[in-house]
Coordinates of C-alpha atoms and ligand atoms in Angstrom, one line a residue:
M1 CA 79.8 -193.5 111.1
P2 CA 79.0 -192.0 107.7
R3 CA 81.9 -191.1 105.6
K4 CA 82.6 -187.4 105.2
Q5 CA 81.8 -186.1 101.8
P6 CA 84.7 -184.3 100.1
C7 CA 84.0 -180.6 100.1
K8 CA 82.8 -179.3 96.8
V9 CA 85.0 -176.7 95.0
A10 CA 83.1 -174.4 92.7
E11 CA 84.3 -175.1 89.2
N12 CA 85.7 -171.9 87.8
K13 CA 85.1 -171.7 84.1
S14 CA 88.3 -169.9 83.3
D15 CA 91.8 -171.4 83.7
V16 CA 93.1 -167.9 84.6
V17 CA 92.6 -168.5 88.3
R18 CA 95.1 -171.4 88.1
E19 CA 97.6 -169.6 85.9
I20 CA 97.7 -166.3 87.7
P21 CA 99.7 -167.4 90.8
I22 CA 102.5 -168.8 88.6
A23 CA 102.4 -165.7 86.3
C24 CA 102.7 -163.4 89.4
S25 CA 105.9 -165.1 90.6
N26 CA 107.8 -165.9 87.4
E27 CA 108.7 -163.5 84.6
D28 CA 108.8 -166.1 81.9
A29 CA 105.4 -167.4 82.9
A30 CA 104.1 -163.8 83.1
V31 CA 105.3 -163.0 79.6
D32 CA 103.8 -166.2 78.2
F33 CA 100.5 -165.5 80.0
L34 CA 100.2 -161.9 78.7
E35 CA 101.1 -163.0 75.2
R36 CA 98.4 -165.7 75.1
K37 CA 95.8 -163.4 76.6
R38 CA 96.6 -160.3 74.6
W39 CA 96.7 -162.1 71.2
D40 CA 94.1 -164.8 72.1
D41 CA 96.5 -167.6 71.2
V42 CA 97.2 -166.2 67.7
P43 CA 100.3 -164.0 68.1
C44 CA 100.3 -161.1 65.6
C45 CA 102.4 -158.1 64.9
P46 CA 101.1 -155.0 66.7
R47 CA 102.4 -152.8 63.8
C48 CA 101.1 -154.4 60.7
G49 CA 98.8 -157.1 62.1
D50 CA 100.6 -160.0 60.2
T51 CA 100.5 -163.4 62.0
D52 CA 103.6 -164.6 60.3
V53 CA 105.8 -164.0 63.3
Y54 CA 108.3 -165.9 65.4
K55 CA 109.9 -165.7 68.9
M56 CA 113.6 -164.4 68.8
Q57 CA 116.0 -166.8 70.5
N58 CA 119.3 -166.5 72.4
R59 CA 122.4 -168.5 71.6
E60 CA 121.3 -171.4 73.8
G61 CA 118.0 -171.6 72.0
G62 CA 115.9 -170.1 74.8
R63 CA 114.0 -166.9 74.6
E64 CA 115.8 -163.7 73.9
A65 CA 116.5 -161.5 77.0
H66 CA 113.7 -158.9 76.2
Y67 CA 111.2 -161.5 75.1
R68 CA 111.1 -160.0 71.6
W69 CA 109.4 -161.3 68.5
R70 CA 110.1 -160.6 64.9
C71 CA 107.5 -160.0 62.1
R72 CA 108.2 -161.5 58.7
G73 CA 105.8 -159.0 57.1
C74 CA 107.2 -155.7 58.2
K75 CA 110.6 -157.1 59.4
K76 CA 110.3 -155.3 62.7
Q77 CA 110.9 -156.4 66.3
Y78 CA 108.3 -156.1 69.0
S79 CA 107.3 -157.5 72.3
V80 CA 104.1 -158.1 74.2
R81 CA 104.6 -154.6 75.6
T82 CA 104.6 -152.8 72.2
G83 CA 101.5 -150.6 71.7
T84 CA 100.0 -151.2 75.2
V85 CA 99.9 -149.4 78.5
F86 CA 103.0 -151.3 79.6
E87 CA 105.2 -149.8 76.8
D88 CA 107.9 -147.5 78.2
S89 CA 107.5 -149.2 81.6
R90 CA 110.4 -151.1 83.2
I91 CA 108.2 -152.7 85.8
P92 CA 108.5 -156.5 85.5
L93 CA 105.5 -158.1 83.8
R94 CA 104.9 -160.4 86.7
H95 CA 104.0 -157.3 88.8
W96 CA 101.6 -156.2 86.0
C97 CA 99.9 -159.6 86.1
F98 CA 99.5 -159.3 89.8
A99 CA 98.1 -155.8 89.7
F100 CA 95.7 -156.7 86.9
W101 CA 94.5 -159.6 88.9
A102 CA 94.2 -157.6 92.1
A103 CA 92.3 -154.8 90.4
C104 CA 89.9 -157.1 88.6
S105 CA 89.2 -159.6 91.4
S106 CA 88.0 -157.3 94.2
K107 CA 84.8 -155.4 94.0
K108 CA 86.1 -152.3 95.8
G109 CA 89.4 -152.2 93.9
V110 CA 92.9 -152.1 95.2
S111 CA 95.1 -149.2 96.3
A112 CA 98.6 -148.4 95.2
L113 CA 99.7 -148.8 98.8
Q114 CA 98.6 -152.4 98.8
I115 CA 100.3 -153.1 95.5
Q116 CA 103.5 -151.5 96.9
R117 CA 103.4 -153.8 99.9
Q118 CA 102.7 -156.9 97.9
T119 CA 105.2 -156.4 95.1
G120 CA 108.0 -154.4 96.7
L121 CA 107.7 -151.6 94.1
S122 CA 108.0 -148.0 95.2
Y123 CA 104.8 -146.2 95.9
K124 CA 105.3 -144.0 92.9
S125 CA 105.8 -147.0 90.6
A126 CA 102.8 -148.7 92.1
L127 CA 100.6 -145.6 91.7
F128 CA 101.7 -145.2 88.1
L129 CA 101.0 -148.9 87.4
M130 CA 97.5 -148.6 88.8
H131 CA 96.7 -145.5 86.8
R132 CA 97.8 -147.3 83.6
I133 CA 95.6 -150.3 84.5
R134 CA 92.7 -147.9 85.0
W135 CA 93.5 -146.5 81.5
A136 CA 93.4 -150.1 80.2
M137 CA 90.0 -150.5 81.7
A138 CA 88.6 -147.3 80.1
D139 CA 86.5 -147.6 76.9
N140 CA 88.7 -147.1 73.9
P141 CA 87.8 -143.7 72.4
N142 CA 88.5 -145.0 68.8
T143 CA 85.9 -147.8 69.2
P144 CA 83.1 -146.5 71.5
P145 CA 80.7 -149.2 72.7
P146 CA 77.0 -149.1 71.5
K147 CA 74.8 -146.5 73.1
L148 CA 72.5 -147.4 76.0
S149 CA 68.9 -148.2 75.1
G150 CA 65.7 -149.7 76.5
I151 CA 65.1 -148.3 80.0
V152 CA 67.9 -145.9 81.0
E153 CA 68.3 -144.4 84.4
A154 CA 70.3 -141.2 84.7
D155 CA 71.5 -139.4 87.8
E156 CA 74.3 -137.4 89.3
T157 CA 76.3 -137.5 92.5
R158 CA 78.7 -135.2 94.3
I159 CA 82.1 -136.5 95.4
G160 CA 84.6 -135.0 98.0
G161 CA 84.6 -131.5 99.2
K162 CA 85.7 -132.4 102.7
P163 CA 87.5 -129.4 104.2
R164 CA 91.2 -129.6 104.8
A165 CA 92.2 -130.3 108.4
A166 CA 93.6 -126.7 108.8
D167 CA 90.3 -125.2 107.6
R168 CA 88.2 -127.3 109.9
K169 CA 89.5 -125.4 112.9
K170 CA 88.4 -122.1 111.5
R171 CA 85.2 -120.5 112.5
G172 CA 82.3 -120.0 110.0
D173 CA 81.9 -121.5 106.5
G174 CA 85.5 -122.7 106.2
R175 CA 84.9 -125.8 108.3
K176 CA 81.7 -126.8 106.5
W177 CA 81.6 -129.3 103.7
S178 CA 81.5 -127.1 100.7
K179 CA 79.0 -127.9 97.9
K180 CA 81.2 -125.8 95.6
Q181 CA 84.3 -127.9 96.2
K182 CA 82.6 -131.2 95.4
T183 CA 83.1 -132.8 92.0
I184 CA 80.0 -133.8 90.1
V185 CA 79.8 -137.2 88.5
A186 CA 77.0 -137.9 86.0
A187 CA 76.0 -141.5 85.2
A188 CA 73.5 -143.4 83.0
V189 CA 72.7 -147.1 83.2
E190 CA 70.7 -149.3 81.0
R191 CA 68.6 -151.6 83.2
G192 CA 70.2 -155.0 83.2
G193 CA 73.0 -153.6 81.0
R194 CA 76.0 -151.3 81.0
V195 CA 76.7 -148.1 82.8
R196 CA 78.5 -144.9 81.6
A197 CA 79.8 -142.2 83.9
E198 CA 81.7 -138.9 83.5
V199 CA 82.7 -135.9 85.5
I200 CA 80.6 -132.9 84.5
P201 CA 81.2 -129.2 85.6
K202 CA 77.6 -128.4 86.7
V203 CA 74.2 -130.1 86.9
T204 CA 72.5 -128.0 84.2
G205 CA 70.8 -128.9 80.9
K206 CA 73.8 -127.5 79.2
H207 CA 76.2 -130.1 80.7
V208 CA 73.8 -133.0 81.2
T209 CA 72.5 -133.0 77.6
P210 CA 75.9 -133.6 75.8
F211 CA 76.7 -136.4 78.3
L212 CA 73.3 -138.2 77.6
K213 CA 73.5 -137.5 73.9
Q214 CA 76.9 -139.2 73.7
H215 CA 75.9 -142.3 75.7
V216 CA 72.1 -142.8 75.3
A217 CA 70.3 -143.8 72.1
A218 CA 67.2 -142.0 70.8
G219 CA 63.9 -143.7 71.6
T220 CA 64.8 -144.9 75.1
T221 CA 62.6 -144.6 78.2
L222 CA 64.5 -142.2 80.5
M223 CA 64.1 -142.3 84.3
T224 CA 65.5 -139.6 86.4
D225 CA 64.8 -137.6 89.6
E226 CA 63.0 -134.3 89.4
H227 CA 66.0 -132.2 88.7
T228 CA 65.3 -129.4 86.2
A229 CA 68.2 -130.3 84.0
Y230 CA 66.6 -133.5 82.8
P231 CA 63.4 -132.5 80.9
M232 CA 65.5 -130.5 78.4
A233 CA 68.1 -133.3 78.1
A234 CA 65.3 -135.9 77.5
W235 CA 63.8 -133.8 74.7
E236 CA 67.2 -133.2 73.1
I237 CA 68.2 -136.9 73.1
R238 CA 64.7 -137.7 71.7
A239 CA 63.8 -140.0 74.5
A240 CA 60.5 -141.9 73.9
E241 CA 59.3 -141.3 77.4
H242 CA 60.6 -139.5 80.4
H243 CA 59.6 -140.5 84.0
T244 CA 60.7 -138.8 87.2
V245 CA 60.6 -139.8 90.8
A246 CA 60.2 -137.0 93.4
H247 CA 63.1 -137.6 95.8
G248 CA 62.4 -134.2 97.4
S249 CA 59.0 -135.4 98.7
G250 CA 60.3 -138.8 99.8
E251 CA 59.3 -140.8 96.7
Y252 CA 61.8 -143.4 95.6
A253 CA 59.8 -145.7 93.5
R254 CA 56.4 -145.6 91.7
G255 CA 55.9 -149.0 90.1
A256 CA 58.7 -149.5 87.6
V257 CA 59.7 -145.8 87.8
T258 CA 62.8 -145.7 90.0
T259 CA 66.4 -144.7 89.8
N260 CA 67.6 -147.5 92.2
T261 CA 69.9 -149.1 89.6
I262 CA 72.0 -146.0 89.2
E263 CA 71.9 -145.3 92.9
G264 CA 73.3 -148.8 93.4
F265 CA 76.2 -148.0 91.1
F266 CA 76.9 -144.7 92.9
G267 CA 76.8 -146.6 96.2
L268 CA 79.5 -149.1 95.0
F269 CA 81.6 -146.3 93.6
K270 CA 81.5 -144.3 96.9
R271 CA 82.3 -147.4 98.9
K272 CA 85.3 -147.9 96.6
L273 CA 86.5 -144.4 97.1
N274 CA 85.9 -144.3 100.9
G275 CA 86.9 -147.8 101.7
T276 CA 89.9 -148.4 99.5
H277 CA 91.3 -145.1 98.3
H278 CA 90.2 -142.8 101.1
A279 CA 91.1 -139.6 99.2
V280 CA 91.1 -139.1 95.5
S281 CA 92.1 -135.8 93.9
T282 CA 89.8 -134.3 91.4
K283 CA 92.3 -134.5 88.6
H284 CA 92.6 -138.3 88.9
L285 CA 88.9 -138.9 89.7
H286 CA 88.1 -139.9 86.1
R287 CA 90.5 -142.8 86.3
Y288 CA 88.6 -144.2 89.3
I289 CA 85.3 -143.7 87.5
D290 CA 86.7 -145.7 84.5
E291 CA 87.7 -148.5 87.0
A292 CA 84.3 -148.6 88.7
V293 CA 82.5 -148.5 85.3
F294 CA 84.6 -151.4 84.0
I295 CA 84.0 -153.5 87.1
Y296 CA 80.3 -152.8 87.0
N297 CA 80.1 -153.6 83.2
H298 CA 81.9 -156.9 83.8
R299 CA 80.0 -158.0 86.8
A300 CA 78.4 -161.0 85.2
V301 CA 81.7 -162.7 84.3
D302 CA 84.2 -164.4 86.7
D303 CA 87.4 -162.8 88.0
G304 CA 89.5 -164.6 85.4
A305 CA 87.5 -163.4 82.4
R306 CA 87.4 -159.9 83.9
T307 CA 91.2 -159.9 84.2
V308 CA 91.6 -161.0 80.5
A309 CA 89.1 -158.3 79.4
A310 CA 91.3 -155.6 81.2
I311 CA 94.5 -157.1 79.6
R312 CA 92.9 -156.9 76.2
G313 CA 91.9 -153.3 77.0
A314 CA 95.6 -152.5 77.3
N315 CA 95.9 -153.0 73.6
G316 CA 96.4 -149.9 71.5
K317 CA 96.7 -147.6 74.5
R318 CA 99.9 -145.9 75.6
L319 CA 100.2 -143.5 78.5
K320 CA 103.4 -141.6 79.0
Y321 CA 104.7 -141.0 82.5
R322 CA 104.0 -137.3 82.4
E323 CA 100.4 -137.8 81.2
A324 CA 99.8 -140.4 83.9
V325 CA 101.1 -138.2 86.7
S326 CA 99.7 -134.8 85.6
A327 CA 96.6 -135.6 83.4
Ligands
LIG401 ZN1 104.7 -156.5 61.2

């Protein structure tokens, strides 16, 4: 009888996959993991940037109770939480590690309810934690990424607007899905590259143009559907060419002219909303957009690298409790 071959395990390039289970169960390991990932193995002071820093110790020579560091440059104390989305949070860092991993390793995201069940935190804490992680995933407004170029597809979609259960029993328009109650999300994607998306109030040239101006470079080839908002926007952003597909008459592709890439992004985003989160309020929708954009833009890297990218994104961002709940 031939000997059985040992099963082949795909070699994961990042060691994060092996470190994460330990970091999720042990606070010391979680702190160590976040310190190494946040500072890329060169610990530095978040206040002055000095790398002449040391770990504070307790009497027994172990780590100080709050895992603090001291900077020899500015003589101040800090910890891995200082100047990040975890500052002002009392949630143990092992739960942060778990939530970062969960959010970055599943394509359709993770709900606060699931985090609640798996960590034992309250729902309120779990929701707050997830909103902060989504903020860590958002592009840093101080260092915006380069604009989209080459071939760029732009489109918009409508989210929500499902009538309340009480209204569904009413006669007439009350029970219909209302176009007015839907929230519009505009998005642009560079073919083979990154995506940008934002909530816009209306699909008109007035609202589409500033969105495209902010995210799309001049001289690109723009592909859209035949909506009347886009010709003006294309002219305003100085697009080299503007091609449209006539969705109204059943045309979805004409050679290379299609908006299938952006439709693909919207498809993923909607499956995430319907499959994982079920109902998302308009005021928090932008956070879910940031998450979907982050996952899409990091689709080419493995789960470990994506988790590290999100942890690095936590740098320089703080979100106060009130902002997280109301904004
Ligand atoms: Zn310092």
